[in-house]
Coordinates of C-alpha atoms in Angstrom, one line a residue:
Chain A
M238 CA 69.6 91.8 38.1
T239 CA 70.2 93.1 41.6
L240 CA 67.9 94.8 43.9
R241 CA 69.5 98.1 44.6
Q242 CA 70.1 98.9 48.3
P243 CA 68.5 102.1 49.4
E244 CA 71.2 104.6 50.1
A245 CA 71.0 106.6 53.3
G246 CA 71.1 110.1 51.8
P247 CA 68.2 110.2 49.3
V248 CA 66.0 108.0 51.4
S249 CA 66.1 110.1 54.5
A250 CA 65.8 113.2 52.2
A251 CA 62.7 111.6 50.7
A252 CA 61.2 111.1 54.1
D253 CA 61.9 114.8 54.9
A254 CA 60.6 116.0 51.6
G255 CA 57.1 114.6 51.8
G256 CA 56.9 111.4 53.6
A257 CA 56.8 109.3 50.5
N258 CA 58.2 105.9 50.7
A259 CA 61.2 105.6 48.5
M260 CA 61.3 102.2 47.1
F261 CA 63.8 100.6 44.8
L262 CA 62.8 98.3 41.9
S263 CA 64.9 95.7 40.2
S264 CA 66.1 96.5 36.8
D265 CA 63.6 94.0 35.3
A266 CA 60.7 95.4 37.2
R267 CA 61.6 98.9 36.0
W268 CA 61.7 97.8 32.4
E269 CA 58.3 96.1 32.8
M270 CA 56.9 99.4 34.0
V271 CA 58.6 101.3 31.2
D272 CA 57.0 98.9 28.7
A273 CA 53.6 99.3 30.3
L274 CA 53.9 103.1 30.4
A275 CA 55.1 103.3 26.8
A276 CA 52.3 101.0 25.6
R277 CA 49.7 103.3 27.1
T278 CA 51.2 106.6 25.9
V279 CA 53.4 106.2 22.8
S280 CA 52.2 105.2 19.4
P281 CA 54.9 104.6 16.9
G282 CA 54.5 106.1 13.4
S283 CA 55.1 104.4 10.1
Y284 CA 58.8 104.3 9.5
E285 CA 60.2 105.3 6.2
P286 CA 63.9 106.0 5.8
S287 CA 64.5 109.7 5.1
L288 CA 67.3 111.2 3.1
A289 CA 69.1 111.8 6.4
D290 CA 68.9 108.1 7.3
V291 CA 70.3 107.1 3.9
V292 CA 73.2 109.5 4.2
G293 CA 73.7 108.4 7.7
E294 CA 74.0 104.8 6.7
L295 CA 76.4 105.6 3.9
T296 CA 78.7 107.5 6.2
V297 CA 79.0 104.6 8.7
R298 CA 79.7 101.8 6.3
P299 CA 83.4 101.4 5.8
L300 CA 83.2 101.0 2.0
T301 CA 81.5 104.4 1.5
G302 CA 82.3 105.9 4.8
I303 CA 86.0 106.0 4.5
P304 CA 86.0 107.9 1.2
V305 CA 83.5 110.3 2.7
A306 CA 85.7 110.8 5.8
L307 CA 88.7 111.5 3.6
A308 CA 86.7 113.9 1.5
A309 CA 85.4 115.6 4.6
L310 CA 88.9 115.9 6.0
Y311 CA 90.2 117.2 2.7
A312 CA 87.4 119.8 2.5
F313 CA 88.1 120.8 6.0
W314 CA 91.8 121.3 5.3
S315 CA 91.2 123.2 2.1
I316 CA 88.8 125.6 3.7
F317 CA 91.2 126.0 6.6
T318 CA 94.2 126.8 4.5
S319 CA 92.5 128.9 1.9
F320 CA 90.6 131.0 4.3
A321 CA 93.1 131.4 7.2
G322 CA 96.3 131.2 5.3
T323 CA 95.8 132.6 1.8
L324 CA 92.9 135.0 2.3
M325 CA 93.2 136.4 5.8
T326 CA 96.9 136.1 6.7
D327 CA 98.7 136.5 3.4
G328 CA 96.2 138.7 1.7
F329 CA 95.3 141.0 4.5
M330 CA 97.1 140.7 7.8
V331 CA 100.6 140.5 6.4
K332 CA 100.0 143.7 4.4
I333 CA 98.8 145.5 7.4
F334 CA 101.4 144.3 9.9
D335 CA 104.4 144.4 7.6
G336 CA 103.4 147.4 5.6
Y337 CA 102.2 149.7 8.3
W338 CA 102.4 148.5 11.9
L339 CA 106.0 147.3 12.0
P340 CA 107.6 150.3 10.1
W341 CA 105.5 152.7 12.2
L342 CA 106.6 151.1 15.5
Q343 CA 110.2 150.9 14.3
S344 CA 110.1 154.6 13.4
V345 CA 108.5 155.9 16.5
W346 CA 110.0 153.7 19.2
P347 CA 113.1 155.5 20.6
D348 CA 116.6 154.1 20.8
P349 CA 116.8 150.8 18.7
A350 CA 119.8 149.7 20.8
S351 CA 117.9 149.8 24.1
W352 CA 116.6 146.8 26.0
H353 CA 113.0 148.1 25.8
Y354 CA 113.2 148.3 22.0
F355 CA 114.4 144.7 22.0
I356 CA 111.6 143.5 24.2
F357 CA 108.7 145.4 22.6
V358 CA 109.7 146.0 19.0
G359 CA 112.4 143.4 18.6
N360 CA 115.0 143.2 15.9
P361 CA 115.4 146.7 14.4
L362 CA 116.5 145.3 11.0
A363 CA 113.5 143.0 10.7
D364 CA 111.4 143.7 7.6
N365 CA 108.5 141.4 8.7
S366 CA 106.5 141.1 11.8
L367 CA 107.4 137.5 12.4
E368 CA 111.2 138.0 12.5
A369 CA 111.1 141.1 14.7
F370 CA 110.0 139.1 17.7
G371 CA 109.0 142.0 19.9
V372 CA 105.9 141.9 22.2
L373 CA 104.1 144.5 20.1
T374 CA 105.2 143.3 16.7
S375 CA 105.3 139.5 16.6
G376 CA 103.0 139.3 19.6
F377 CA 100.1 140.9 17.8
F378 CA 101.0 139.5 14.4
V379 CA 101.1 135.9 15.7
S380 CA 98.0 136.2 17.8
I381 CA 95.7 138.4 15.7
G382 CA 97.3 138.2 12.2
V383 CA 97.9 134.5 12.0
V384 CA 96.2 132.5 14.8
L385 CA 92.9 134.4 15.1
P386 CA 91.7 133.8 11.5
A387 CA 92.9 130.2 11.8
V388 CA 91.0 129.4 15.0
L389 CA 88.0 131.2 13.7
I390 CA 87.6 129.1 10.6
F391 CA 88.7 126.0 12.4
Y392 CA 86.0 126.4 15.0
L393 CA 83.4 127.2 12.4
T394 CA 84.1 123.9 10.5
M395 CA 84.4 122.0 13.8
T396 CA 81.1 123.3 15.0
I397 CA 79.4 122.2 11.9
L398 CA 81.0 118.7 12.3
E399 CA 79.7 118.6 15.9
D400 CA 76.2 119.9 15.2
S401 CA 75.4 118.0 12.1
G402 CA 75.8 114.6 13.9
Y403 CA 78.9 113.5 11.9
L404 CA 81.2 112.9 14.9
P405 CA 79.4 109.8 16.3
R406 CA 79.5 108.3 12.8
L407 CA 83.2 109.0 12.5
A408 CA 83.5 107.3 15.9
V409 CA 81.8 104.1 14.5
L410 CA 84.1 104.2 11.5
M411 CA 87.3 104.7 13.5
D412 CA 86.4 102.0 16.1
T413 CA 88.5 99.2 14.6
F414 CA 91.6 101.3 14.3
L415 CA 91.3 102.9 17.7
H416 CA 90.8 99.5 19.4
K417 CA 94.3 98.6 18.3
I418 CA 95.7 101.5 20.4
G419 CA 93.8 100.7 23.5
L420 CA 90.9 103.1 22.8
H421 CA 87.6 102.8 21.1
G422 CA 85.8 104.8 18.4
Y423 CA 84.4 107.4 20.7
A424 CA 88.0 108.6 21.4
I425 CA 87.7 110.4 18.1
V426 CA 85.7 113.1 19.9
P427 CA 88.4 114.3 22.3
A428 CA 90.9 113.9 19.4
I429 CA 89.0 116.2 17.1
L430 CA 88.2 118.7 19.9
G431 CA 91.9 118.6 20.6
L432 CA 92.7 119.8 17.1
G433 CA 90.8 123.0 18.2
C434 CA 92.2 123.3 21.7
N435 CA 93.6 120.6 24.0
V436 CA 92.0 122.1 27.0
P437 CA 88.3 121.1 26.4
A438 CA 89.7 117.9 24.8
V439 CA 91.2 116.8 28.1
T440 CA 87.9 117.3 29.9
A441 CA 86.1 115.5 27.1
T442 CA 88.1 112.3 27.8
R443 CA 85.5 111.8 30.6
I444 CA 83.3 110.2 28.0
L445 CA 85.7 107.2 27.9
E446 CA 84.8 104.4 30.3
T447 CA 88.0 103.1 31.9
K448 CA 91.0 104.7 33.5
K449 CA 93.3 103.1 31.0
Q450 CA 91.4 104.7 28.1
R451 CA 91.4 108.1 29.7
F452 CA 95.1 107.9 30.5
I453 CA 96.1 106.8 27.0
M454 CA 93.9 109.4 25.4
M455 CA 95.1 112.2 27.6
T456 CA 98.7 111.3 27.0
L457 CA 98.3 111.0 23.3
L458 CA 96.4 114.3 23.2
A459 CA 99.3 116.1 25.0
L460 CA 101.8 114.4 22.8
F461 CA 100.5 114.2 19.2
I462 CA 97.5 116.4 18.7
P463 CA 98.5 119.9 17.6
C464 CA 95.9 122.6 18.5
G465 CA 94.2 125.0 16.1
A466 CA 96.5 127.9 17.0
Q467 CA 99.5 125.7 16.3
L468 CA 98.1 124.5 13.0
G469 CA 97.4 128.1 12.0
I470 CA 101.0 129.2 12.6
M471 CA 102.5 126.1 11.0
M472 CA 100.5 126.9 7.9
A473 CA 101.8 130.4 7.9
V474 CA 105.5 129.9 8.5
I475 CA 106.2 126.4 7.2
P476 CA 103.5 125.6 4.7
E477 CA 105.8 123.3 2.7
S478 CA 106.5 121.1 5.7
V479 CA 103.1 120.8 7.3
G480 CA 102.3 117.6 5.6
I481 CA 105.4 115.8 6.8
V482 CA 105.0 117.1 10.3
F483 CA 101.5 115.7 10.3
L484 CA 102.7 112.4 9.1
C485 CA 105.2 112.3 11.9
L486 CA 102.5 113.1 14.5
L487 CA 100.1 110.6 13.0
I488 CA 102.6 107.8 13.0
G489 CA 103.6 108.7 16.5
F490 CA 100.0 108.6 17.6
G491 CA 99.5 105.1 16.2
L492 CA 102.9 103.8 17.3
F493 CA 102.9 105.0 20.9
G494 CA 99.2 104.4 21.3
F495 CA 99.9 100.7 20.3
I496 CA 102.7 100.5 22.8
L497 CA 100.8 102.2 25.6
S498 CA 97.8 100.0 25.1
R499 CA 100.0 97.0 25.7
L500 CA 101.9 98.4 28.7
I501 CA 99.1 99.9 30.6
P502 CA 96.9 97.5 32.6
G503 CA 93.2 97.9 32.4
E504 CA 90.3 97.3 30.1
N505 CA 89.2 98.6 26.8
P506 CA 85.5 97.6 26.6
E507 CA 83.4 97.6 23.5
I508 CA 81.0 100.5 23.2
L509 CA 77.5 101.0 22.1
V510 CA 77.5 104.4 20.4
D511 CA 74.3 106.3 20.3
V512 CA 74.2 107.7 16.8
P513 CA 71.9 110.6 16.5
A514 CA 70.1 111.6 13.3
Y515 CA 71.7 114.1 11.1
H516 CA 70.3 117.5 11.2
W517 CA 71.1 120.9 9.9
P518 CA 73.2 122.8 12.3
V519 CA 71.1 125.4 14.0
K520 CA 72.4 128.9 13.1
E521 CA 72.1 130.3 16.5
Y522 CA 74.0 127.5 18.2
V523 CA 76.8 127.7 15.7
A524 CA 77.0 131.4 16.1
Q525 CA 76.9 131.1 19.8
K526 CA 79.6 128.5 20.0
L527 CA 81.8 130.3 17.6
W528 CA 81.5 133.5 19.6
N529 CA 82.2 131.7 22.9
R530 CA 85.2 130.0 21.6
T531 CA 86.6 133.0 19.9
K532 CA 86.0 135.1 23.0
A533 CA 87.9 132.5 25.1
F534 CA 90.7 132.7 22.6
L535 CA 90.9 136.5 22.7
R536 CA 90.8 136.5 26.5
E537 CA 93.2 133.7 27.2
A538 CA 95.5 133.2 24.3
I539 CA 96.5 136.7 23.4
P540 CA 97.7 137.7 26.8
F541 CA 99.7 134.5 26.9
V542 CA 101.3 135.1 23.6
L543 CA 102.3 138.6 24.6
F544 CA 103.5 137.5 28.0
G545 CA 105.4 134.6 26.4
I546 CA 107.4 137.0 24.1
L547 CA 108.1 139.2 27.0
L548 CA 109.4 136.3 29.0
V549 CA 111.5 134.9 26.2
N550 CA 113.0 138.2 25.4
L551 CA 113.8 138.8 29.1
L552 CA 115.4 135.4 29.3
Y553 CA 117.5 136.2 26.2
L554 CA 118.6 139.5 27.7
G555 CA 119.4 137.8 31.0
G556 CA 121.5 135.2 29.2
V557 CA 119.4 132.3 30.4
I558 CA 118.4 131.0 27.0
P559 CA 121.9 131.1 25.5
A560 CA 123.2 129.3 28.6
L561 CA 120.4 126.7 28.4
A562 CA 121.1 126.2 24.7
D563 CA 124.8 125.5 25.5
L564 CA 123.8 123.1 28.2
L565 CA 121.4 121.2 26.1
E566 CA 123.6 121.3 23.0
P567 CA 124.7 117.7 23.2
V568 CA 121.1 116.4 23.4
F569 CA 119.8 118.7 20.7
V570 CA 122.6 118.4 18.2
V571 CA 123.7 114.8 18.7
W572 CA 120.5 113.1 19.6
F573 CA 117.8 115.1 17.9
G574 CA 119.9 116.6 15.1
V575 CA 118.4 120.1 15.6
P576 CA 120.3 123.4 16.3
K577 CA 120.9 124.2 19.9
E578 CA 118.9 127.5 19.6
T579 CA 115.8 125.3 19.7
A580 CA 116.1 125.6 23.5
G581 CA 114.5 129.1 23.3
P582 CA 111.3 127.9 21.5
L583 CA 111.0 125.0 23.9
I584 CA 110.6 127.5 26.8
A585 CA 108.0 129.5 24.8
A586 CA 106.2 126.2 23.9
F587 CA 105.3 125.7 27.5
L588 CA 103.3 128.9 27.4
R589 CA 102.0 128.8 23.8
K590 CA 102.9 126.3 21.1
D591 CA 102.0 128.8 18.3
L592 CA 104.5 131.2 19.7
A593 CA 107.2 128.5 19.8
I594 CA 106.7 127.7 16.2
A595 CA 106.8 131.3 15.2
Q596 CA 110.1 131.6 17.0
L597 CA 111.5 128.4 15.4
S598 CA 110.9 129.8 12.0
N599 CA 113.4 132.5 12.8
I600 CA 116.2 130.1 13.4
P601 CA 118.2 129.2 10.3
M602 CA 117.7 125.5 9.7
T603 CA 117.7 122.8 7.1
P604 CA 114.3 121.5 6.0
Y605 CA 114.9 118.3 8.0
Q606 CA 115.8 120.3 11.1
L607 CA 112.7 122.4 10.8
V608 CA 110.4 119.4 10.6
A609 CA 112.2 117.6 13.5
S610 CA 112.1 120.7 15.7
V611 CA 108.5 121.5 15.0
V612 CA 107.6 117.9 15.8
L613 CA 109.7 118.1 19.0
V614 CA 108.0 121.4 20.1
T615 CA 104.6 119.8 19.5
I616 CA 105.2 116.7 21.5
Y617 CA 107.6 117.7 24.2
F618 CA 105.2 119.1 26.8
P619 CA 101.6 120.3 27.0
C620 CA 101.1 124.0 27.1
V621 CA 100.5 125.4 30.5
A622 CA 96.7 125.6 30.1
T623 CA 96.5 122.0 29.1
F624 CA 98.8 121.1 32.0
V625 CA 96.4 122.8 34.4
V626 CA 93.3 120.9 33.2
M627 CA 95.2 117.6 33.2
L628 CA 96.1 118.3 36.8
R629 CA 92.4 118.9 37.6
E630 CA 91.6 115.4 36.2
G631 CA 94.1 113.8 38.6
W632 CA 97.7 114.5 39.6
R633 CA 98.8 110.9 39.6
E634 CA 97.7 110.6 36.0
L635 CA 99.4 113.8 35.2
L636 CA 102.7 112.7 36.7
A637 CA 102.5 109.4 34.9
S638 CA 101.6 111.2 31.7
I639 CA 104.6 113.4 32.0
A640 CA 106.9 110.5 32.6
V641 CA 105.6 108.9 29.4
L642 CA 105.9 112.1 27.6
L643 CA 109.5 112.7 28.3
T644 CA 110.3 109.1 27.4
V645 CA 108.4 109.4 24.1
V646 CA 110.0 112.7 23.2
F647 CA 113.4 111.2 23.7
I648 CA 112.8 108.0 21.8
Y649 CA 110.7 109.5 19.0
G650 CA 113.0 112.4 18.6
G651 CA 115.9 110.0 18.2
M652 CA 113.9 107.8 15.9
I653 CA 113.1 110.7 13.6
H654 CA 116.8 111.7 13.6
G655 CA 117.7 108.1 12.8
I656 CA 115.3 108.0 9.9
G657 CA 116.6 111.4 8.7
I658 CA 120.1 110.0 8.7
L659 CA 119.1 106.9 6.8
L660 CA 117.3 109.0 4.2
G661 CA 120.4 111.2 4.0
V662 CA 118.5 114.4 4.9
A663 CA 119.7 115.0 8.5
Chain B
M156 CA 74.7 124.5 47.2
A157 CA 71.2 123.9 48.5
A158 CA 68.5 126.5 48.6
N159 CA 69.5 129.1 51.1
G160 CA 66.6 131.4 50.8
E161 CA 63.0 130.1 51.0
D162 CA 62.3 131.0 47.4
V163 CA 65.4 129.5 45.8
T164 CA 65.0 126.0 44.5
T165 CA 67.8 124.0 42.9
V166 CA 66.7 122.1 39.8
L167 CA 68.9 119.3 38.4
M168 CA 68.4 118.5 34.7
I169 CA 68.9 114.8 34.3
G170 CA 68.4 112.7 31.2
N171 CA 70.0 110.4 28.6
P172 CA 72.9 111.9 26.6
N173 CA 72.0 113.9 23.5
V174 CA 68.3 114.5 24.4
G175 CA 68.7 118.3 24.4
K176 CA 69.3 119.1 28.1
S177 CA 71.8 121.8 27.3
A178 CA 69.6 123.4 24.6
L179 CA 66.7 123.4 27.1
F180 CA 68.9 124.8 29.8
N181 CA 70.1 127.6 27.6
R182 CA 66.5 128.4 26.7
M183 CA 65.4 128.5 30.3
T184 CA 68.4 130.4 31.8
G185 CA 69.8 132.4 28.9
A186 CA 73.1 130.8 29.6
N187 CA 75.6 129.5 27.0
A188 CA 76.1 125.8 27.7
V189 CA 77.7 124.1 24.7
V190 CA 75.1 122.4 22.5
S191 CA 76.1 119.8 19.9
N192 CA 74.6 116.9 18.1
Y193 CA 76.5 114.0 19.7
P194 CA 76.1 112.2 23.0
G195 CA 78.6 113.3 25.6
T196 CA 78.9 117.0 24.8
T197 CA 78.3 118.0 28.4
V198 CA 81.0 116.5 30.7
D199 CA 80.7 118.9 33.5
F200 CA 77.9 120.8 35.1
T201 CA 76.8 124.4 34.3
K202 CA 74.6 126.5 36.5
G203 CA 72.1 129.1 35.5
T204 CA 69.3 131.1 37.1
L205 CA 65.6 131.2 36.1
I206 CA 63.2 133.6 37.7
E207 CA 59.6 132.5 37.3
G208 CA 56.7 134.0 39.0
N209 CA 58.4 135.2 42.2
R210 CA 60.5 132.1 42.6
T211 CA 64.1 131.8 41.8
Y212 CA 65.4 128.5 40.4
V213 CA 69.1 127.6 40.2
I214 CA 69.1 125.3 37.3
I215 CA 72.0 122.9 36.9
D216 CA 72.7 121.3 33.5
V217 CA 74.2 117.9 34.3
P218 CA 76.0 115.5 31.9
G219 CA 73.7 112.9 30.3
T220 CA 73.5 109.4 31.7
Y221 CA 71.8 106.2 30.7
S222 CA 71.2 105.0 34.2
L223 CA 72.2 105.8 37.8
E224 CA 75.0 103.2 37.6
P225 CA 77.6 105.3 35.9
R226 CA 79.7 103.9 33.1
D227 CA 82.2 106.8 32.7
A228 CA 83.5 109.9 34.5
A229 CA 80.9 112.2 32.9
E230 CA 78.0 110.0 34.1
E231 CA 79.7 109.9 37.5
V232 CA 79.4 113.7 37.6
A233 CA 75.6 113.3 37.0
V234 CA 75.1 110.7 39.7
R235 CA 77.2 112.6 42.2
M236 CA 75.1 115.7 41.6
L237 CA 72.0 113.8 42.5
R238 CA 73.5 112.2 45.6
H239 CA 74.8 115.6 46.9
R240 CA 71.6 117.5 46.4
P241 CA 68.9 115.4 47.9
D242 CA 66.6 118.4 48.4
A243 CA 66.8 119.5 44.8
T244 CA 64.0 119.2 42.3
V245 CA 64.8 117.0 39.3
M246 CA 63.8 117.9 35.8
I247 CA 64.0 114.7 33.8
V248 CA 64.5 115.3 30.1
L249 CA 63.4 112.7 27.7
D250 CA 63.8 112.3 23.9
A251 CA 60.3 112.0 22.5
T252 CA 61.6 109.6 19.8
R253 CA 63.2 107.4 22.4
I254 CA 60.8 107.5 25.3
E255 CA 61.5 104.1 26.8
R256 CA 65.1 104.5 27.7
G257 CA 64.4 107.9 29.1
L258 CA 61.5 106.5 31.2
Y259 CA 63.9 103.9 32.7
L260 CA 66.1 106.6 34.0
A261 CA 63.1 108.6 35.1
L262 CA 61.9 105.7 37.2
E263 CA 65.3 105.3 38.7
V264 CA 65.3 109.0 39.7
M265 CA 61.7 108.8 41.0
E266 CA 62.7 106.0 43.3
L267 CA 65.1 108.4 45.0
G268 CA 62.1 110.2 46.3
M269 CA 63.0 113.6 44.9
P270 CA 60.4 115.9 43.5
C271 CA 60.3 115.5 39.7
I272 CA 59.0 117.1 36.5
L273 CA 59.3 115.5 33.1
A274 CA 60.2 117.4 29.9
V275 CA 59.4 115.3 26.8
N276 CA 61.8 117.1 24.5
M277 CA 62.3 116.9 20.7
I278 CA 58.6 116.6 20.2
D279 CA 59.2 118.1 16.8
A280 CA 61.4 115.2 15.7
A281 CA 58.8 112.8 17.0
H282 CA 56.1 114.6 14.9
E283 CA 58.3 114.2 11.9
K284 CA 58.6 110.5 12.6
Q285 CA 54.9 110.3 13.2
I286 CA 55.4 109.2 16.8
T287 CA 52.8 110.5 19.1
V288 CA 53.3 110.8 22.8
D289 CA 50.3 111.2 25.0
T290 CA 51.8 113.5 27.6
A291 CA 48.5 114.0 29.4
E292 CA 48.2 110.3 30.0
L293 CA 51.8 110.0 30.9
Q294 CA 51.3 112.8 33.5
R295 CA 48.3 111.0 34.9
L296 CA 50.1 107.7 35.2
L297 CA 53.3 109.1 36.7
G298 CA 51.6 111.6 38.9
V299 CA 54.2 114.3 38.1
P300 CA 53.9 117.1 35.5
V301 CA 54.9 116.1 32.0
I302 CA 55.5 118.8 29.5
P303 CA 56.1 118.4 25.8
T304 CA 58.9 120.7 24.6
T305 CA 61.1 121.5 21.6
A306 CA 64.2 123.2 22.9
I307 CA 65.5 124.2 19.5
S308 CA 62.4 126.3 18.7
G309 CA 61.5 127.1 22.4
E310 CA 58.2 125.4 22.2
G311 CA 56.8 124.4 25.6
V312 CA 59.7 126.0 27.5
R313 CA 57.4 128.6 29.0
S314 CA 55.0 126.1 30.4
L315 CA 57.9 123.9 31.6
A316 CA 59.2 126.9 33.6
E317 CA 55.7 127.6 35.0
M318 CA 55.2 124.0 36.0
L319 CA 58.5 123.7 37.8
R320 CA 56.7 124.7 41.0
K321 CA 54.3 121.8 40.6
A322 CA 57.1 119.2 40.6
R323 CA 56.0 116.3 42.8
V324 CA 57.6 113.3 44.5
A325 CA 56.3 110.3 42.5
D326 CA 55.3 107.1 44.2
V327 CA 56.4 104.1 42.3
M328 CA 53.8 101.9 44.0
D329 CA 51.1 104.3 42.9
I330 CA 52.3 104.3 39.3
S331 CA 52.3 100.6 39.4
G332 CA 48.8 100.7 40.7
R333 CA 47.5 103.1 38.1
L334 CA 49.1 101.0 35.4
K335 CA 47.1 98.0 36.7
G336 CA 44.0 100.2 36.6
D337 CA 43.5 100.5 40.3
P338 CA 41.6 103.6 41.3
P339 CA 43.8 106.1 43.2
A340 CA 43.9 105.2 46.8
A341 CA 41.3 107.0 48.7
G342 CA 42.1 109.3 51.5
G343 CA 45.8 109.5 52.4
R344 CA 47.2 112.4 50.5
A345 CA 44.9 114.9 49.0
C346 CA 46.7 115.4 45.8
F347 CA 48.6 113.0 43.5
G348 CA 50.7 115.7 42.0
C349 CA 49.2 116.7 38.8
G350 CA 47.6 113.4 38.1
G351 CA 44.1 114.2 36.9
C352 CA 43.4 117.3 38.9
G353 CA 43.4 119.3 35.7
G354 CA 45.6 122.1 37.0
R355 CA 44.7 124.6 39.7

């Protein structure tokens, strides 16, 4: 153990503060003092495992833990789909938006042939708020009708996962797998946060120790982890393909994680995870977090969705998107096997991924094309908010990450097409 | 951002991960730092203000760290905050059920010569596990105020706020001396923080 050298700053400050002599102990001497202090002040009680300890043990052991994890995941997903999809969106929002809001706007907005009708109300013949694709129709439907209930319930379940103490146990359970892709168990924390929103997830990669781990995690986040808003819209517009899209993302996560962990120099040390005791989530904290996150969504996401539709519609009117679609046609049609119109949603995807998927659902496609294009939109580029936080964590990493991203999109997009051809669906 | 007025003191909250710093911070400042039950929730700092008596404290919630030799980027944030604010008061937060590792960090911080105060948090969890912490004795030995708290219920938060102004620079030599049972060195300084003077 080394004797730490006194640093200039704190020492001189200490002298200023009160003339005390700052002295630095060796680590061993410090532990000796800790032991002496604890011996004089702490008396340990009799230990008997509580219910929380027993449950805690069961959720960490692979034999019982993996089934528990799968059950938790399934419960999570069921609550998510039934509350956000079936109850709120289909049972409530669709009726309001398609039954009242859209027909009302279509009847009062003047001149269906004008540019402003196209931008704000959208397609005059549309009979649902998704296809209309105007700022005031699809913009509000996507953000409030579909995505808001989805993120609300997602954040509620995620908060309970966070506050109960299950996350560190999941980290222990996932450690073996994550080590194969250059990460360790604790990487599950940013991965799960990323399912809510990639922005806090990027910052959460700070809990990983090495640059290598952080780079791999950040890149995989940007590539393969769809956010809550995106999950919500996927469930609303392509419920029958969500499973297969997920499978593609999961395989991509494992495959490219494996490749990256071998290509990128650096270490992937073992970790000691501090597993806290289970406790009941505190109502106030859950409510507080839910409110903060929802508020952030309302403040940041909705303007972006509205602005995104405005921009996409303007680009359509200006002929930019059709021109881009023609330009990219060879790549899209030949290499990825998706319609050239996918170029439009790719632009929207830079602003908001949920918007891009809403837009994709309006392009006539085969089931294979839909899956492939949704996967492409998910992985091709981080949304602008994620891009900005990644930049804050280091521009070199961001540039490298983008280079990896583009390569992966190209390779994986082609692979999915190839598999599609082999299976005879593409 | 050091204190610019005479009455503004910067307080850094330092402690191991998942000991309840953010919960305590929210209690003291009314802010909304994210609180979760896993180590590493806080990866960046959050600032809040506490007005106690007629003093203003700018309290900074810092990512948790096991030692002052950072292992990851979040811990680096914590160590950097300490380095860049040498004139700040440090509130060291300990988990009452895991006192030892918290004390290790506390000693490391004390060696920097910054004024310190200790919050022994999660005292409720310690009671449940029938662990008792003699905070009065700990206070006497360390020579800095030691306050038992339960951030979740708010227990002890009031006195923690009141005692902030009594934060003292701890002298590791003196602690060592008191542990060996030496009487406090006569003369020299009139007051060894809160050690044994029974409050004023």
